[in-house]
Coordinates of N, CA and C in Angstrom, one line a residue:
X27 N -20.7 100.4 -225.9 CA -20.5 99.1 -226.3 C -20.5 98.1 -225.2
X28 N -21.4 97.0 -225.0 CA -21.5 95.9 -224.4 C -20.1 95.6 -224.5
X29 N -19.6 94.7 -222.9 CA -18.6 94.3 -223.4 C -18.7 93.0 -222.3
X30 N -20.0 92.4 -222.3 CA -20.5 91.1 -221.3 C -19.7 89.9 -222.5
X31 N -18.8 89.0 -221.6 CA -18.7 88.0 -222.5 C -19.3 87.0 -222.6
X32 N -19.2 86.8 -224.5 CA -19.8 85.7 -225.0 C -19.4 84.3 -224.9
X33 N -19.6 83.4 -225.6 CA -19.1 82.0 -225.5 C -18.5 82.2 -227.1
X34 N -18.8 82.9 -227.9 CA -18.4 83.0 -229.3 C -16.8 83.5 -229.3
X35 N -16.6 84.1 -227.7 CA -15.2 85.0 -228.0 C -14.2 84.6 -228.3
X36 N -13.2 84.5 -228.8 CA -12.0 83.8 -229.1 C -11.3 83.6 -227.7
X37 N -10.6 82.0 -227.8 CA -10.5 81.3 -226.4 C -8.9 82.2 -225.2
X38 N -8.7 82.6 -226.9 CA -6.6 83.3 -226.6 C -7.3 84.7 -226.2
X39 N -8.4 85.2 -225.7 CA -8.3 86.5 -224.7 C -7.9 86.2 -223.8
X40 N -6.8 87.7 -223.8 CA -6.0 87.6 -222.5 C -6.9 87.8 -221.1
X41 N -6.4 87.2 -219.8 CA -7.6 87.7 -218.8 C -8.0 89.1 -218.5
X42 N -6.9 89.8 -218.7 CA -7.3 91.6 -218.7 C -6.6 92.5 -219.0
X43 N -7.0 93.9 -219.2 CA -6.6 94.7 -219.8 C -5.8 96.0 -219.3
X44 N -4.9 96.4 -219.8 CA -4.2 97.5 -219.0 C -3.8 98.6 -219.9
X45 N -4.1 99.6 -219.4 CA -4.1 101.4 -219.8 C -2.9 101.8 -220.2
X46 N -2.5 102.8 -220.8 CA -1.1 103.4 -220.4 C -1.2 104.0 -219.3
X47 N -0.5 103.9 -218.6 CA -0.2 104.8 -217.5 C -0.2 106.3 -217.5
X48 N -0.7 107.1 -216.7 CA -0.8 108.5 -216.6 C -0.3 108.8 -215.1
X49 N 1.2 109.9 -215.7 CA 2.0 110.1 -214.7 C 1.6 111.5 -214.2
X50 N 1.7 112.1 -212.9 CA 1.6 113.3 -212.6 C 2.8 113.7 -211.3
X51 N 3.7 114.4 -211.6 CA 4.0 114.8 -210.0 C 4.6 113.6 -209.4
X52 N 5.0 112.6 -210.3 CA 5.8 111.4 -209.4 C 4.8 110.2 -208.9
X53 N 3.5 110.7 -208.8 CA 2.8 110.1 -209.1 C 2.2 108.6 -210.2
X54 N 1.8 107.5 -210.5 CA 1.9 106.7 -211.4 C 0.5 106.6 -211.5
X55 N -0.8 105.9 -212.5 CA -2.0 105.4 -212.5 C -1.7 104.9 -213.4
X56 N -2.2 103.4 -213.3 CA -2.6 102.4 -214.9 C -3.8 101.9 -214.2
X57 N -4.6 101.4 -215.3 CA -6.0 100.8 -214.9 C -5.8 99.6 -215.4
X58 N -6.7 98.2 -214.7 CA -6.7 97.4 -215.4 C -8.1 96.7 -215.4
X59 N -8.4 96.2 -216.2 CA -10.1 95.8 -216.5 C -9.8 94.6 -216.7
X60 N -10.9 93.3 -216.3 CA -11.1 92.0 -217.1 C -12.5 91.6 -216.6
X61 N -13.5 91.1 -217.9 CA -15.0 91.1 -217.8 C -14.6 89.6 -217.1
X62 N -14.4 88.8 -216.7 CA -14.4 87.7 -216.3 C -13.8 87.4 -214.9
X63 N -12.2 88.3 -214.7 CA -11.8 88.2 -213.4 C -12.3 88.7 -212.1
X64 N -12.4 88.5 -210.6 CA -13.1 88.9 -209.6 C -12.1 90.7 -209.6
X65 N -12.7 91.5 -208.7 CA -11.7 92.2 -208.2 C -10.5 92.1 -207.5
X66 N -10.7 91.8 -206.8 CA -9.7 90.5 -205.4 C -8.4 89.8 -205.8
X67 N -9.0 89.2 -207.4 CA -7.9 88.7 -208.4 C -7.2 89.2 -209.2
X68 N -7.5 90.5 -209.9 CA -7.3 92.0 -210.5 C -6.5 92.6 -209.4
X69 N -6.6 93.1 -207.9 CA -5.8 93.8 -207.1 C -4.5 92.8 -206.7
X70 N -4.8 91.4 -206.9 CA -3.7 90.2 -206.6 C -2.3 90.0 -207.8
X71 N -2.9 91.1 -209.0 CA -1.7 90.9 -209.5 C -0.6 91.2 -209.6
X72 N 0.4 89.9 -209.8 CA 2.0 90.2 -209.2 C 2.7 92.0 -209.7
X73 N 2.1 92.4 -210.9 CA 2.7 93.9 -210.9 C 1.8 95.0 -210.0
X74 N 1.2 94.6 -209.3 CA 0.5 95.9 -208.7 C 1.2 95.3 -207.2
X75 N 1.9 94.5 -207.0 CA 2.4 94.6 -205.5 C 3.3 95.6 -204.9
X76 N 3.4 96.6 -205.5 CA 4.3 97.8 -204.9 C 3.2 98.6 -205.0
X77 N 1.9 98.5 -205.9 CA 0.9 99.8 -205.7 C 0.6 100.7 -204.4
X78 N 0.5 101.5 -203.8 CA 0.1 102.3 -202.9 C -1.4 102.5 -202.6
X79 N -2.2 102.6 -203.6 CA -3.2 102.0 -203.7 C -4.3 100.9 -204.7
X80 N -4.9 100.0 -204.7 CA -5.5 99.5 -205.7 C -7.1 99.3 -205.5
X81 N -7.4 100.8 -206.2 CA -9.0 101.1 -206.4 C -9.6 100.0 -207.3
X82 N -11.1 99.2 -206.9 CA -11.3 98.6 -207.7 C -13.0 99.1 -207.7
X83 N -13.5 98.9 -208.6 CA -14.8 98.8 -208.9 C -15.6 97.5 -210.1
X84 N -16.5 96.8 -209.3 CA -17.0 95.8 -209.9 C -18.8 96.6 -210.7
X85 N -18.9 95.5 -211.3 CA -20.5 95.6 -212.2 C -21.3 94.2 -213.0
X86 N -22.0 93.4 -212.2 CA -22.4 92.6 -213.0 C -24.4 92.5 -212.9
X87 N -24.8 91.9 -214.0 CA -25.9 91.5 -213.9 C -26.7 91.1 -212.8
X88 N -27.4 91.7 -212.7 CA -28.4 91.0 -211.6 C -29.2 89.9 -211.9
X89 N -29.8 89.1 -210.6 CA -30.2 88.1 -211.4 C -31.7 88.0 -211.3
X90 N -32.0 89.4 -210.9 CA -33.6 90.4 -210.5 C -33.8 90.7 -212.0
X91 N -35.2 91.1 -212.1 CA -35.8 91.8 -213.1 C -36.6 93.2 -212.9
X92 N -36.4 94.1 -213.6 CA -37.5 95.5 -213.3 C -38.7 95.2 -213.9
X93 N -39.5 95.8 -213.9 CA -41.1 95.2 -213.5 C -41.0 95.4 -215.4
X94 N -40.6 96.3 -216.0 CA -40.0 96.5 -217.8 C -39.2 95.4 -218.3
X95 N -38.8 94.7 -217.8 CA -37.8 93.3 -218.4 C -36.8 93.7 -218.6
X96 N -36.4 95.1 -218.4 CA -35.1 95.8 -218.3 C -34.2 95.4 -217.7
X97 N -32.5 94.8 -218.2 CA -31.7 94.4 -216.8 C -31.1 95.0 -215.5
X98 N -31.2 94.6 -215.0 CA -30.9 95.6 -213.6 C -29.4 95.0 -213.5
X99 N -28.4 95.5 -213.0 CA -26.6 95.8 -212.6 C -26.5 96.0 -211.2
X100 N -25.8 95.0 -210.6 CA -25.3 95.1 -209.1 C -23.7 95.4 -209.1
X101 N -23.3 96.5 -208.4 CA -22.4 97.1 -208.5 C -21.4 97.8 -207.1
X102 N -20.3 98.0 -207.0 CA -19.8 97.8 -205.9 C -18.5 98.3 -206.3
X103 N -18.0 99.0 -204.9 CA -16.4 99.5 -205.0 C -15.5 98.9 -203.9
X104 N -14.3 99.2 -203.8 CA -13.3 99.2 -202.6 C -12.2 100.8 -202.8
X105 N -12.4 101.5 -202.0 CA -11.8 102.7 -202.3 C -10.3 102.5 -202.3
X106 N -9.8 101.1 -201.1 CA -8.7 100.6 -200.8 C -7.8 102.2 -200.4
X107 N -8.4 103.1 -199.3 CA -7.7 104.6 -199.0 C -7.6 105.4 -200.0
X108 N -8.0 105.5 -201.2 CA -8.1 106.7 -202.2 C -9.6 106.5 -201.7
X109 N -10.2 107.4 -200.6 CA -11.8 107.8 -200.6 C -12.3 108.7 -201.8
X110 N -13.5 107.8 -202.2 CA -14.7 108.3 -202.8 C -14.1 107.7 -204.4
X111 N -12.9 107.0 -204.4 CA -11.8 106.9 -206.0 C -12.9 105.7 -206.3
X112 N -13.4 104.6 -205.4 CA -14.4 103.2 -206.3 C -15.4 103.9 -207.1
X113 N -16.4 105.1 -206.2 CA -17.4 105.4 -206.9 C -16.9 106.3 -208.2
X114 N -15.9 106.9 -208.5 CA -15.7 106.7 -210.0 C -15.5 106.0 -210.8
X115 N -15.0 104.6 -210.5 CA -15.0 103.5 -211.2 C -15.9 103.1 -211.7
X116 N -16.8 103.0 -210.7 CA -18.2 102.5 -211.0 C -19.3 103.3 -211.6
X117 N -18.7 104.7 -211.6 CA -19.4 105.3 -212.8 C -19.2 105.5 -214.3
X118 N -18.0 105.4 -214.4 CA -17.2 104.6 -215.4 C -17.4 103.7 -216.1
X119 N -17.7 102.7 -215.3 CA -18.5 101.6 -216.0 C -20.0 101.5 -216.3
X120 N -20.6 102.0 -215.4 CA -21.8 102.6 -215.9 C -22.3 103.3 -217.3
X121 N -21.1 103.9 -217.5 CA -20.8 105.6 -218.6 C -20.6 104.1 -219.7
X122 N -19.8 103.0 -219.5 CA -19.0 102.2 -220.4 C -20.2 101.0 -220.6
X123 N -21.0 100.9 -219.7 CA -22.3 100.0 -220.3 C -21.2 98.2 -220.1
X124 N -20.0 98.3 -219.0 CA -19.7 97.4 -219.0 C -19.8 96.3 -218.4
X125 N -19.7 95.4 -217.8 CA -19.8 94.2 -216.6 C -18.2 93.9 -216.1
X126 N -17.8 93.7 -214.9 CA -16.0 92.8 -215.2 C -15.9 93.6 -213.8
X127 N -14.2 93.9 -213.7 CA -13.9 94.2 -212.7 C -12.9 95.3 -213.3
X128 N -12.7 96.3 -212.4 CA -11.7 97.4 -213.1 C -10.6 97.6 -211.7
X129 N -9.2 97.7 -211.9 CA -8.8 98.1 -210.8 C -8.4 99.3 -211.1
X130 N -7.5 100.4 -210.5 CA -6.5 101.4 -210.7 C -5.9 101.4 -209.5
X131 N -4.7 100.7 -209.9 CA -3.2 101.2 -208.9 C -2.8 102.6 -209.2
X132 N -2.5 102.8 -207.9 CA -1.6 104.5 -207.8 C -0.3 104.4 -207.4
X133 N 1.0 104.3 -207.7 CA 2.1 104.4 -207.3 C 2.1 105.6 -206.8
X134 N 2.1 106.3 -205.2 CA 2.0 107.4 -205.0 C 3.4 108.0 -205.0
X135 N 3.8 109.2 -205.4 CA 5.2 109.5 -205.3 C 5.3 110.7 -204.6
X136 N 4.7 110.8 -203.5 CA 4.7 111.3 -202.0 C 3.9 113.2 -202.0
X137 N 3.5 113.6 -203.4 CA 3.3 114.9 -203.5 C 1.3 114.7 -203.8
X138 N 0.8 115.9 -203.1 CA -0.6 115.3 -202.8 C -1.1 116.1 -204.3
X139 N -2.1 115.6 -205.2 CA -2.5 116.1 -206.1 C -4.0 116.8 -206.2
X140 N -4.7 116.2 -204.9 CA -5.7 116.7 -205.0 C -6.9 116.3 -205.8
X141 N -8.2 117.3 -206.6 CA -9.1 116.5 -206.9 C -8.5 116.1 -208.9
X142 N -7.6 116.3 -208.9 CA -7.4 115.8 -210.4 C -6.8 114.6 -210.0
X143 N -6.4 113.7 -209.2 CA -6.2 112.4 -208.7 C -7.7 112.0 -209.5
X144 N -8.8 112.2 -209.0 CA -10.5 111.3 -209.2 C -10.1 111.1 -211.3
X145 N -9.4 112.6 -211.9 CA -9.8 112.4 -213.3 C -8.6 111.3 -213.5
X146 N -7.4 111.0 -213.5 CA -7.0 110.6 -213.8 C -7.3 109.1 -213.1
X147 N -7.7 108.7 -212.6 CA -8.6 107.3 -211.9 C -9.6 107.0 -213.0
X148 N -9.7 108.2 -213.7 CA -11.1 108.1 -214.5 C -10.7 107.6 -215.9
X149 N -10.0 108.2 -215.7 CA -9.1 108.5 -217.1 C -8.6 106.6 -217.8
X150 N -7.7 106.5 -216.6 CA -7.2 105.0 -216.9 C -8.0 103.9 -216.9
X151 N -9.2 103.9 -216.0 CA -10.3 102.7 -215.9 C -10.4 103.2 -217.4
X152 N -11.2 103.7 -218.2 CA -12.1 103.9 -218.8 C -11.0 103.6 -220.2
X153 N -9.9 103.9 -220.1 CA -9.0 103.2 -221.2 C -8.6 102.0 -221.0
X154 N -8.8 101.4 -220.0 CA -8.6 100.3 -220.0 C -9.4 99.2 -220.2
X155 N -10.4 99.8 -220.2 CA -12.3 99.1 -221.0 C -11.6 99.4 -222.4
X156 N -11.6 100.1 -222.5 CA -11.0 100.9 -224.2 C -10.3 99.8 -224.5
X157 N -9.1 99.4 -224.1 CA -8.3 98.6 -224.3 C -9.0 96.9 -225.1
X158 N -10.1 96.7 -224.2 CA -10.8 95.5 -224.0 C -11.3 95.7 -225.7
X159 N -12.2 96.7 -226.0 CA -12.9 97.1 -227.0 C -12.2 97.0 -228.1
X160 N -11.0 97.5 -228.3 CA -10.2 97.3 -229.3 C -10.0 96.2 -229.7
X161 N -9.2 95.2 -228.8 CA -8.9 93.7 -228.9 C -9.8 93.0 -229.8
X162 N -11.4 93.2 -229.0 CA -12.3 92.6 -229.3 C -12.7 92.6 -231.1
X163 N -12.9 94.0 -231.1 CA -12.9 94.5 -232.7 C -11.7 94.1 -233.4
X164 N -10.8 93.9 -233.5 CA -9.5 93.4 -234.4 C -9.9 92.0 -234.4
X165 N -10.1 91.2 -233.3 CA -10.4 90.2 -233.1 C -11.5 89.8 -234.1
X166 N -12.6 90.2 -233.9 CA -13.6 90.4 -234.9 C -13.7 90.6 -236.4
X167 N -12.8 91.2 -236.4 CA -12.3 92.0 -237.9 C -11.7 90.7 -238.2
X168 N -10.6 90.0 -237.6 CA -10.1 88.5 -237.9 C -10.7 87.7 -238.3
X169 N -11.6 87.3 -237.4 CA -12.9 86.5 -237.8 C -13.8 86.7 -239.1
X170 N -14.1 87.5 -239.5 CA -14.7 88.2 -240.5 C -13.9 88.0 -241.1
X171 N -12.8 88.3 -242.2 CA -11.4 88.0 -242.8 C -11.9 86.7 -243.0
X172 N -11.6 85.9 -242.1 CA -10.7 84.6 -242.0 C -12.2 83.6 -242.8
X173 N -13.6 84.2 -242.5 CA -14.2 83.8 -243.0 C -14.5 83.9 -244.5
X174 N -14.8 85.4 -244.8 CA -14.8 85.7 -245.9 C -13.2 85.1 -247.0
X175 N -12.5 84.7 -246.7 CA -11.3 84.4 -247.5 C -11.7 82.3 -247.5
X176 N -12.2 82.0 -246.6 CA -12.6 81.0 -246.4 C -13.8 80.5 -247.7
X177 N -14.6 81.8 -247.4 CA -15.7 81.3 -248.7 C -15.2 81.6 -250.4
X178 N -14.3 82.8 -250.1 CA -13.6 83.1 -251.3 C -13.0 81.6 -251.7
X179 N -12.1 81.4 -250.6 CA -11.5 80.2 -251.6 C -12.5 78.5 -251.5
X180 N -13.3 78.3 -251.2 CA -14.0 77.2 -251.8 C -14.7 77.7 -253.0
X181 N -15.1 79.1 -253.2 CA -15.4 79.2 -254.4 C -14.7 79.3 -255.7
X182 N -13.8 79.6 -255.7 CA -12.5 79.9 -256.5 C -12.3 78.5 -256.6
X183 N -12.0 77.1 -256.2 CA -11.8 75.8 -256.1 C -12.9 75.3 -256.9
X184 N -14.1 76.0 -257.1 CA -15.4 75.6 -258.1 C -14.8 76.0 -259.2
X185 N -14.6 77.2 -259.1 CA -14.6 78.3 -260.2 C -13.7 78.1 -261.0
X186 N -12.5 77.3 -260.6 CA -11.3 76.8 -261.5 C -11.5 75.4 -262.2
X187 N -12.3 74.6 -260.8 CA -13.0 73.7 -261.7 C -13.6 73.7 -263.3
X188 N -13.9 74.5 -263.1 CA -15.0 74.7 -264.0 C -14.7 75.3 -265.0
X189 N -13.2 76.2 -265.2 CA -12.8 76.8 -265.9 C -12.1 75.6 -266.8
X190 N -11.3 74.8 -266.1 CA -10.4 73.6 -266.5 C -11.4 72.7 -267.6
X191 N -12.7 72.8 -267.1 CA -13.6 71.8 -268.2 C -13.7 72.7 -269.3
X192 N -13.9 74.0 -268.8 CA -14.3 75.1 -270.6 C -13.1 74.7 -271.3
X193 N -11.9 74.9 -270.7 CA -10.3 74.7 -271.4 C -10.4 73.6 -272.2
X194 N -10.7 72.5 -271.7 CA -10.9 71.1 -272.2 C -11.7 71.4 -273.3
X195 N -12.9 71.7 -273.5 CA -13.6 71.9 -274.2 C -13.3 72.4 -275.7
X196 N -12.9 73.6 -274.9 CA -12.6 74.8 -276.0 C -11.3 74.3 -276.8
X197 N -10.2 74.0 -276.3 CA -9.1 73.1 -276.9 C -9.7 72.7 -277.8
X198 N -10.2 71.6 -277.8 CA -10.3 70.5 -278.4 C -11.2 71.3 -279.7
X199 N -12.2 72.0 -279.8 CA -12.6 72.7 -280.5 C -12.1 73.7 -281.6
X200 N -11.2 74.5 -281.0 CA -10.1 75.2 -281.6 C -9.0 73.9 -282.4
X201 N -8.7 73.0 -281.7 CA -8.0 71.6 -282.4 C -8.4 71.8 -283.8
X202 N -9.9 71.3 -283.5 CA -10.6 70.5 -285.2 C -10.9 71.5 -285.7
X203 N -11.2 72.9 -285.2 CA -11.3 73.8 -286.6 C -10.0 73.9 -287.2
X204 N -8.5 74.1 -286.4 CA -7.6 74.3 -287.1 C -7.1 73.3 -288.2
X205 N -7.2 72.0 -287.7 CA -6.9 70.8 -288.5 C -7.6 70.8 -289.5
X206 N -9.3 71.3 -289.8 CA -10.2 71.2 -290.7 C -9.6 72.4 -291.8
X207 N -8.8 73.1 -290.9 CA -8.4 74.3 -292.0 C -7.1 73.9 -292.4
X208 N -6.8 73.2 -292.1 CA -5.1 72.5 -292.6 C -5.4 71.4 -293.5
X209 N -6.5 71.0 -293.6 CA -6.9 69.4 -294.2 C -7.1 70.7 -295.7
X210 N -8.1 71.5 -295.4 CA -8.7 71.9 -297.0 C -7.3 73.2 -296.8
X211 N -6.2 73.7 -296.7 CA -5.1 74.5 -297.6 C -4.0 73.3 -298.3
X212 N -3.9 72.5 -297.2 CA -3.0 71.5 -297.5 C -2.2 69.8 -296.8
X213 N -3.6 70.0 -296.7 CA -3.8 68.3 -296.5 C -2.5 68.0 -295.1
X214 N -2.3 69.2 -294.2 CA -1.5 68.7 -293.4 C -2.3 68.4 -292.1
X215 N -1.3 67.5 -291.3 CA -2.0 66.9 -290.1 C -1.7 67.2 -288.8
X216 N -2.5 68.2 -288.3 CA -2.5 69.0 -287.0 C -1.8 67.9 -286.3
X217 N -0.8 68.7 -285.5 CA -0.3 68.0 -283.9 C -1.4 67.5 -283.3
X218 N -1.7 66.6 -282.2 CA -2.9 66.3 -281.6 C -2.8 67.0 -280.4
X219 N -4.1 67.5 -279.9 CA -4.0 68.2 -278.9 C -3.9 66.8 -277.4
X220 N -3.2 67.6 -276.8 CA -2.7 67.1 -275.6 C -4.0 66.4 -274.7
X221 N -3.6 65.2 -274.2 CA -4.3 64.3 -273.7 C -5.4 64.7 -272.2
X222 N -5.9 64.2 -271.9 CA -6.7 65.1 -271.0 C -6.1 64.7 -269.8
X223 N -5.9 65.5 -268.6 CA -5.2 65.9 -267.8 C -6.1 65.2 -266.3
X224 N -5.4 64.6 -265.1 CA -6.6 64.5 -264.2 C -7.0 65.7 -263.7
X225 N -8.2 66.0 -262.8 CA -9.0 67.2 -262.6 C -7.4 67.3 -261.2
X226 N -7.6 69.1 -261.2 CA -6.2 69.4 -260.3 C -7.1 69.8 -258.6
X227 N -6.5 69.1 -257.7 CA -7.0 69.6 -256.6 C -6.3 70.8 -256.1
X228 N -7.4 71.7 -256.2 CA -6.9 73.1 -255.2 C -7.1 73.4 -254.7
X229 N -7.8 72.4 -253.5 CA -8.2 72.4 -252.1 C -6.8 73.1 -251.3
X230 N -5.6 72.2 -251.8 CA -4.5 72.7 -250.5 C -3.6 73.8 -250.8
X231 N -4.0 74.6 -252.0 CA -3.9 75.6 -252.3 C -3.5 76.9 -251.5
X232 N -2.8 77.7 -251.6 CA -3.3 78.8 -250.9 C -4.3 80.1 -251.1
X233 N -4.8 81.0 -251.0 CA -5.9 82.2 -251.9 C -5.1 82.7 -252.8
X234 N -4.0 83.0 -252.7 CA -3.3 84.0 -253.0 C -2.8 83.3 -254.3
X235 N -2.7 81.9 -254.4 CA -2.3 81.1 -255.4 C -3.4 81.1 -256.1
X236 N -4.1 80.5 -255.8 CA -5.9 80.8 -256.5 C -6.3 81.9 -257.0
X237 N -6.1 82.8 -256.7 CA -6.3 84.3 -257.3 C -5.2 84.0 -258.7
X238 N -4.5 84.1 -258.2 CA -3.6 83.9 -259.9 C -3.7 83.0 -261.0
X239 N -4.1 82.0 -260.2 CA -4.3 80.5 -261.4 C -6.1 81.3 -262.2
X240 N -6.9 81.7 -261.2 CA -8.2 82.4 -261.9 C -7.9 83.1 -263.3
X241 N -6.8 84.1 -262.3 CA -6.4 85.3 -264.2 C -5.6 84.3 -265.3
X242 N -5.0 83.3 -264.8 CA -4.3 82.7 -266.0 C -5.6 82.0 -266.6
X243 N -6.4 81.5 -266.1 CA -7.3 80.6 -266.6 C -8.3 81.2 -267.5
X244 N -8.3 82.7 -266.9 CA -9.3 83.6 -267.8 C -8.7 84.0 -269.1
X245 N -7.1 84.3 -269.1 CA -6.1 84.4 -270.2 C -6.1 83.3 -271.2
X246 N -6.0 82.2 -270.6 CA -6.4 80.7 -271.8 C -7.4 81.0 -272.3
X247 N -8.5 81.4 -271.6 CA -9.9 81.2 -272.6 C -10.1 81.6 -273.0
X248 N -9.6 83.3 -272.9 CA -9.6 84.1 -273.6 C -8.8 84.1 -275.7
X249 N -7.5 83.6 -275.4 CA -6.6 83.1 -276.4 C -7.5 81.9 -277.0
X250 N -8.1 80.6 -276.2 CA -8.6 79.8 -277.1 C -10.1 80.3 -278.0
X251 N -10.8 81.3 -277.4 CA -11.8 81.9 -278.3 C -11.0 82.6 -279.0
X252 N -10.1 83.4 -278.8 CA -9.0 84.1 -280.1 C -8.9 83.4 -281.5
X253 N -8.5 82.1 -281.4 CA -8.3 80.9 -281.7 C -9.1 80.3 -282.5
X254 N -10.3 80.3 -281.9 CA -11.4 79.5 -282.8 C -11.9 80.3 -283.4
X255 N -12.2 82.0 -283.0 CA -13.0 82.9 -284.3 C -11.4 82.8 -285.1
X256 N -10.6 82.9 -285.0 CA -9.4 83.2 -285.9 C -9.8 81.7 -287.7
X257 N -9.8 80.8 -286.8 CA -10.1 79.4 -287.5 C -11.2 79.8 -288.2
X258 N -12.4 80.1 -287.8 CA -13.9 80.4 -288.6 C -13.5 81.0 -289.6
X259 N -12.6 82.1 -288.7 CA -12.7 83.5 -290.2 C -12.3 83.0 -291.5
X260 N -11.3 81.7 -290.8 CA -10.3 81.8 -292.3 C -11.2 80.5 -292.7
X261 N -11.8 79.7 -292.1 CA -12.8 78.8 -293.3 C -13.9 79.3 -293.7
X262 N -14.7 80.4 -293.2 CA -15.3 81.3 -293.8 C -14.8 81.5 -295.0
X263 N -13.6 82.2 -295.3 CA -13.1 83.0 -296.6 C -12.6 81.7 -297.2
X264 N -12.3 80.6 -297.1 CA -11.8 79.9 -297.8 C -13.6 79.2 -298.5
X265 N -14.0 79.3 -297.9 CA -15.8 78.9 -298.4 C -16.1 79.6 -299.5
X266 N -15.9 81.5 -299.0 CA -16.2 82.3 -300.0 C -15.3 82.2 -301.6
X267 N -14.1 81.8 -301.4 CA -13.4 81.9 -302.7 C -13.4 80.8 -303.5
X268 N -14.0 79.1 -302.9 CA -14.5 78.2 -303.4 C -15.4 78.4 -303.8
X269 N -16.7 79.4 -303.8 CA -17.7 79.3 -304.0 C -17.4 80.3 -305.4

């Protein structure tokens, strides 16, 4: 996964990212990554100033072309005394297809570990891209949400509209059948159905409110066609036994 930033990214990313820590033998490693900060600025930060060492390895675009239009990556370490520790960084990011800067501090706690020192170097850079990845995808996943609930509810703001005019409608319809069925049993005179209402804005609504006003509205119109075949049936049969 690319992880070159866009201009599309959300503005509240943090500037970079940090690993859990992997302890060994008194020993400490956390990695930290940020696609935008230098290395220099990554090894300057106020919690790595007790670090013992701070491995960094960079990766960005070149601004060459391969004779394929393929991008080419200019890439670089500082072993900062853990020798040969950048060029795993930088393979790391290679492996991760990423651009940025990665550091790993060592809090060394004085016992020598040897070559599983390089995995655990390895280990934390490469979770701490991980880290980046995540953010990004939730982040994403938000965006997505926030839009999709966005189209949901302008549509649902139609859709009630529009429900509110069937109601209108249908009302008033179910009204004069009933009253037509009250005129021919016994000449009584229907209540008047209720005056028409102004249209409801549900722009400042919330979804969650919108989702329920939908089922109620589907419930009314459901009862008002109840309503009106109810009315037919019975001036139907009252047709059939005048006849």
């Amino acid at each position: 996964m690319s992880l070159k930033r866009k201009a599309s990214d959300p503005d509240d990313e943090p500037p970079f990212f940090r690993s859990q820590p992997v302890e060994d033998r008194q020993s400490t490693f956390i990695g930290f990554y940020s696609p935008s900060l230098k290395p220099k600025e990554l090894q300057s930060l106020p919690e790595l100033k007790t670090a013992d060492h701070k491995v960094a390895g960079w990766r960005r675009e070149s601004n060459q072309q391969s004779i394929g239009k393929a991008k080419l990556y200019v890439s670089g370490s500082d072993d900062d005394g853990e020798k040969y520790a950048g060029k795993k960084i930088e393979k790391v990011m290679e492996v991760c297809n990423t651009t940025g800067s990665v550091v790993v501090a060592r809090w060394w706690g004085g016992i020598m570990l040897g070559p599983v020192r390089f995995t655990h170097i390895e280990t934390v850079a490469r979770d701490s891209i991980r880290a980046c990845e995540s953010h990004r995808a939730e982040a994403g996943a938000k965006r997505r949400k926030a839009f999709e609930e966005k189209e949901e509810h302008a549509k649902l703001c139609k859709t009630l509209a529009d429900r509110d005019g069937s109601i209108v409608v249908l009302r008033k319809l179910a009204a004069d059948k009933e009253q037509k069925l009250k005129d021919i049993q016994d000449g009584a005179t229907a209540s008047s159905p209720p005056s028409a209402k102004a249209p409801t804005d549900y722009s400042a609504l919330p979804l969650e409110r919108l989702r329920a006003l939908e089922k109620a509205r589907d419930a009314t119109l459901s009862f008002l066609l109840k309503r009106i075949d109810k009315a037919e049936g019975d001036l139907a049969k009252l047709a059939v036994d005048a006849g």
